[in-house]
CSV table of C-alpha atoms in Angstrom, one decimal:
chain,number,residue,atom,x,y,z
A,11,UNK,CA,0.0,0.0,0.0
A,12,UNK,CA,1.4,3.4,-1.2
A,13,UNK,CA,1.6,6.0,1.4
A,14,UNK,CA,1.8,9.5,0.1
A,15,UNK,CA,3.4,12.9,2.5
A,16,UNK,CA,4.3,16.4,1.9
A,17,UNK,CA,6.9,18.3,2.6
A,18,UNK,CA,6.9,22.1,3.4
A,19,UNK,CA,9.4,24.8,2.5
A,20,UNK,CA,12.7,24.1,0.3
A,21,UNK,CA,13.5,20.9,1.7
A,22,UNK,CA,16.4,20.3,-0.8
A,23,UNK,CA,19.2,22.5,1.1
A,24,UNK,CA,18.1,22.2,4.3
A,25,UNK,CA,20.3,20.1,6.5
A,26,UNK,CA,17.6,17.3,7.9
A,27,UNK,CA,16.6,14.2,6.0
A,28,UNK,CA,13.3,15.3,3.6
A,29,UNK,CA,10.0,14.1,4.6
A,30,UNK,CA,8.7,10.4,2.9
A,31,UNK,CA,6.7,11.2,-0.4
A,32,UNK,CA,5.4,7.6,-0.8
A,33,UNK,CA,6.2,4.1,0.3
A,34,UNK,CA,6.2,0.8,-1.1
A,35,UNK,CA,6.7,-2.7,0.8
A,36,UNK,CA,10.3,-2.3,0.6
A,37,UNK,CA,11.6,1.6,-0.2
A,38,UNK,CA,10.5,5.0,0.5
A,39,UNK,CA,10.5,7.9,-2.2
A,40,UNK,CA,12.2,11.5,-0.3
A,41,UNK,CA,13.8,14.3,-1.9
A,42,UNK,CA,17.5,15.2,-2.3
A,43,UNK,CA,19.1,17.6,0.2
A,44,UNK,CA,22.6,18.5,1.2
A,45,UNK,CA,22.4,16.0,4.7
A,46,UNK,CA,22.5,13.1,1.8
A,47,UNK,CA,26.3,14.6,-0.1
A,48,UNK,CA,28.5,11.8,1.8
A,49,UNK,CA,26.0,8.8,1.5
A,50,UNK,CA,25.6,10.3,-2.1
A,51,UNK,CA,28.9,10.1,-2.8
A,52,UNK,CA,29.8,6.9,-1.2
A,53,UNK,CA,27.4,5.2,-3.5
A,54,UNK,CA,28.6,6.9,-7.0
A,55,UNK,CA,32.0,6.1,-5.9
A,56,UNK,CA,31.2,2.7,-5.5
A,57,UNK,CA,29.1,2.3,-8.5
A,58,UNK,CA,30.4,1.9,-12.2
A,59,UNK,CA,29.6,3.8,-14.8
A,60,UNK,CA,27.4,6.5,-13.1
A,61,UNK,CA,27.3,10.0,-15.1
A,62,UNK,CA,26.2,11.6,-11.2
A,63,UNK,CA,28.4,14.4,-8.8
A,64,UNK,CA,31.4,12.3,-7.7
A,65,UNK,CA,32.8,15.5,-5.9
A,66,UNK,CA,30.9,17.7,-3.1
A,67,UNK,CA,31.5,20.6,-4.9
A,68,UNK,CA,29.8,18.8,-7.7
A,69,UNK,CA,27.4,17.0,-5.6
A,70,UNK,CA,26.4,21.2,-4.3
A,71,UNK,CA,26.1,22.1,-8.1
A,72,UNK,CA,23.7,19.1,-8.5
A,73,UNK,CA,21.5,20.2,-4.9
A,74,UNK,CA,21.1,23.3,-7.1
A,75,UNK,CA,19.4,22.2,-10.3
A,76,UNK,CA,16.2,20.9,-8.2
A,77,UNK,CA,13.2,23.6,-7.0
A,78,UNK,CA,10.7,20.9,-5.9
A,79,UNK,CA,9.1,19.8,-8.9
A,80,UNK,CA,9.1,23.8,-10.3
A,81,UNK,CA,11.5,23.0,-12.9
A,82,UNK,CA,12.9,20.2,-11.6
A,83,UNK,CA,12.6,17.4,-8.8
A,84,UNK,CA,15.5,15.5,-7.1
A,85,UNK,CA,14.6,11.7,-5.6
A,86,UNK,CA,16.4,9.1,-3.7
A,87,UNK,CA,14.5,5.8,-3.2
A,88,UNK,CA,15.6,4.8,0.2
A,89,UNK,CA,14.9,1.5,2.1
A,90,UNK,CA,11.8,1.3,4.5
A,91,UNK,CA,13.9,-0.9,7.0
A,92,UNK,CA,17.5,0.7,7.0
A,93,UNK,CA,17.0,4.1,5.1
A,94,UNK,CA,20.0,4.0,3.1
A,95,UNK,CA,20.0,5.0,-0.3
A,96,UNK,CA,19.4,2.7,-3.0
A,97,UNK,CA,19.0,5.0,-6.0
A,98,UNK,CA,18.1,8.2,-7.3
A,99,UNK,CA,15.7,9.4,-10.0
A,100,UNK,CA,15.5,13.5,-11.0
A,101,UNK,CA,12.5,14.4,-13.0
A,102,UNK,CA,14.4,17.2,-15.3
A,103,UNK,CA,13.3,19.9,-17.4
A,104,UNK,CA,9.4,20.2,-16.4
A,105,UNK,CA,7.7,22.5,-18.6
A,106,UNK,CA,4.4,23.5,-17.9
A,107,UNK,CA,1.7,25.5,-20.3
A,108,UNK,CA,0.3,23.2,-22.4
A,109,UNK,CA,3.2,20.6,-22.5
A,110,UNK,CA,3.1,19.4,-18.9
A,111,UNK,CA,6.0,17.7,-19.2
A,112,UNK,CA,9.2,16.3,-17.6
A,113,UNK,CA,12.2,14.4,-18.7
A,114,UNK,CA,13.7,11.3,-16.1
A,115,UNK,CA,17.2,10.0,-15.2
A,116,UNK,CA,17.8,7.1,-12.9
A,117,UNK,CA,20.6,5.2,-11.1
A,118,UNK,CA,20.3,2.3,-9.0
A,119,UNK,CA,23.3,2.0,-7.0
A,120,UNK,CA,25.9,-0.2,-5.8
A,121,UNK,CA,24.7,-3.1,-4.0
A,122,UNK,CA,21.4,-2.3,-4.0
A,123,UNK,CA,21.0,-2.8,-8.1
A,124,UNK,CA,19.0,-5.7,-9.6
A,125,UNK,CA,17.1,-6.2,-6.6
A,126,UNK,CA,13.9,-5.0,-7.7
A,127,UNK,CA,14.5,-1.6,-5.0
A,128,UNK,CA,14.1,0.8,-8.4
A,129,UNK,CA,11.2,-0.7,-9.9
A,130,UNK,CA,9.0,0.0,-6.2
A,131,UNK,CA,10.2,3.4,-6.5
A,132,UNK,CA,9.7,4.1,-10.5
A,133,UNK,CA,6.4,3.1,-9.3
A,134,UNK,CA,6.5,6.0,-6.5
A,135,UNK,CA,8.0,8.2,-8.4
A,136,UNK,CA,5.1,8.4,-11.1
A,137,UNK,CA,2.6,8.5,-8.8
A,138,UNK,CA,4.2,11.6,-7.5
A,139,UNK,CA,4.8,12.8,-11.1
A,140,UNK,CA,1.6,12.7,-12.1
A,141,UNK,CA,-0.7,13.1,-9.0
A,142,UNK,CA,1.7,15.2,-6.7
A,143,UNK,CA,3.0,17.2,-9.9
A,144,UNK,CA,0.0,17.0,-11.9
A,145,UNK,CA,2.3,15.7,-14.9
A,146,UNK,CA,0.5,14.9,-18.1
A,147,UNK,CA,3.7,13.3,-19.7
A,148,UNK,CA,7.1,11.7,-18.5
A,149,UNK,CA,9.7,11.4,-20.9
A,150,UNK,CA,12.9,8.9,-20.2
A,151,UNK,CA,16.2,9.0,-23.2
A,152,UNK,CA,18.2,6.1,-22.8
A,153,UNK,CA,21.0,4.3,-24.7
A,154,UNK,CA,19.4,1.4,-26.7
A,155,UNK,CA,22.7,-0.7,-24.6
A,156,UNK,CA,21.3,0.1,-21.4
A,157,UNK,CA,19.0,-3.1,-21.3
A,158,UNK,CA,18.0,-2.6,-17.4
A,159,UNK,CA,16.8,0.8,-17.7
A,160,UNK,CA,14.8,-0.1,-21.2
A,161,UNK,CA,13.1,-3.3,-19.2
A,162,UNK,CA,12.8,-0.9,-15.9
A,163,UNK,CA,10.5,1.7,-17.6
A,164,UNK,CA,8.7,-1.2,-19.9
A,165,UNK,CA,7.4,-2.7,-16.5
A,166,UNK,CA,5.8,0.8,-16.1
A,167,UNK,CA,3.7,0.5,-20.1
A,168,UNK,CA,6.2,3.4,-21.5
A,169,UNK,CA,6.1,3.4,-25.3
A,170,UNK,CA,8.8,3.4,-27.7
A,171,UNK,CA,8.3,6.7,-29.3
A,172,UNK,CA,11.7,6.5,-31.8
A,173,UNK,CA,15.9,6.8,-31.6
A,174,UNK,CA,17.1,10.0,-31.8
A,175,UNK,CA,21.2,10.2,-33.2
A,176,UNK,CA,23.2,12.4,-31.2
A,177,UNK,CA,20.6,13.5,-28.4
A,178,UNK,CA,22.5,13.7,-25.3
A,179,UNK,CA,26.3,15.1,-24.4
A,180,UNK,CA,27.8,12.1,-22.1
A,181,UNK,CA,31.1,10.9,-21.5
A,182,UNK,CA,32.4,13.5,-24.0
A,183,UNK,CA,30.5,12.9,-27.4
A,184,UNK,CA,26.7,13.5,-28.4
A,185,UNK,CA,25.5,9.9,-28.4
A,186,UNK,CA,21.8,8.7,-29.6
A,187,UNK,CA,19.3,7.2,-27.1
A,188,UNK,CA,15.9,5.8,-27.7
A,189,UNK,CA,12.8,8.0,-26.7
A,190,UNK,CA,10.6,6.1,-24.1
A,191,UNK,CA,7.6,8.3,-22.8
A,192,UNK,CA,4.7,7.6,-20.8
A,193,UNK,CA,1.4,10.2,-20.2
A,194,UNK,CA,-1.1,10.1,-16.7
A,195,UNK,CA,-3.9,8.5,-18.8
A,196,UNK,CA,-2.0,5.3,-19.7
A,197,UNK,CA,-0.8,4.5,-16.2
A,198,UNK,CA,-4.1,5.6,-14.6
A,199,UNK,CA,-3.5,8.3,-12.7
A,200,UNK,CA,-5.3,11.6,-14.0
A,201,UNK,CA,-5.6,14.1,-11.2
A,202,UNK,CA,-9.1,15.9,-10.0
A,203,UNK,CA,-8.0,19.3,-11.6
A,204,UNK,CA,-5.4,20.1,-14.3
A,205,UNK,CA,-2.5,22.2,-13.1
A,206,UNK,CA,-2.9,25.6,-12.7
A,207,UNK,CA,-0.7,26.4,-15.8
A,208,UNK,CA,-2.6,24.2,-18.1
A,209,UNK,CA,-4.8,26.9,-20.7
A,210,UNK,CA,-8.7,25.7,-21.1
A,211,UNK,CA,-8.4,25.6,-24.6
C-alpha cells in the first residue's frame, strides 16, 4: 500500500533528512538535500559507470538544479527498514503550459542494483509525477545498450516513441538514445484538476 506525505518549504538544502513522499513494501521515495552529499557520494564512488556528482563541490552544483518539482525534482529511493539509499531518480526539465511535461534520469546503486528496490520506486515516483506534480507526460532518453533501464520503464507500459542520433552530451561525445515516454492516462493516474498552468483551450 502506497503511502503518500508532503513536505513544506525548500526541503532540498536544508540540513535534515526530507520528509517520505510515498512508500512501497520495501523503499520509501524522499527528496534530495545537502544532509544526503557523503552517502551520495559513497554510493557513485562505489558504482560503475554513473554519469552523477562524484565531488561535493559537484554534488552542491547538482543540490542546485532541483526547486521541488518547479523545474525540476530530485529523488532518492531509500529502504523502509534501513534508510540507506538505494537509488536516485531527478524528474528534469518540467515544462508547464500546455506541455506538462518532464524528462527522467535514474541510477540504481551499488549493492542495492538488480534487486527490484528501483522498480518499487519508479512506481512511486510516477505517482508523484503525475498526482503530486499534476504531470501529463514523462519522458525517459536512454542508450538502446542500457538493457535494465529499457526493461525498468517497460514494467511501467512506457512506449517506444523512436531513436534519436546524437541527443545527449555524455562521457564527452553526443551519443543517440531511444525516446521512451509515458502520459497520466495510460498509467491511470489523472488528477481531479489540471494544473494551474494548463490553458482551457
Amino acid at each position: 500500500m502506497i503511502e503518500n506525505g508532503r513536505t513544506e518549504g525548500n526541503s532540498q538544502t536544508a540540513g535534515a533528512p526530507s520528509v517520505d513522499l510515498g512508500r512501497s513494501p520495501r523503499v520509501t521515495l524522499r527528496r534530495i538535500t545537502s544532509h544526503d552529499q557523503e552517502e551520495f557520494l559513497e554510493r557513485v564512488s562505489a558504482s560503475v559507470g554513473l554519469n552523477l556528482p562524484a565531488t561535493p563541490e559537484a554534488f552542491q552544483t547538482f543540490l542546485g538544479r532541483f526547486d521541488e518539482g518547479r523545474s525540476a525534482e530530485g529523488l532518492l529511493v531509500c529502504l523502509r527498514d534501513t534508510g540507506a539509499i538505494a537509488g536516485n531518480v531527478n524528474i528534469n526539465s518540467i515544462i508547464r503550459g500546455r506541455f506538462q511535461s518532464g524528462s527522467l534520469g535514474y541510477a540504481s546503486f551499488t549493492p542495492y542494483a538488480g534487486l527490484g528496490y528501483m522498480t518499487e520506486g519508479l512506481g512511486l515516483v510516477l505517482r508523484h509525477a503525475f498526482d503530486e506534480l499534476k504531470l501529463h507526460r514523462l519522458e525517459a532518453q536512454i542508450s538502446p545498450e542500457n538493457q535494465a533501464s529499457i526493461k525498468l520503464v517497460q514494467r511501467y507500459g512506457f512506449r517506444h516513441e523512436g531513436y534519436s542520433p546524437d541527443l545527449l552530451f555524455i562521457n564527452g561525445a553526443w551519443r543517440g538514445h531511444d525516446r521512451w515516454a509515458l502520459t497520466n492516462d495510460m498509467h491511470g493516474i489523472v488528477p481531479d484538476a489540471p494544473h494551474p498552468t494548463l490553458p482551457d483551450h
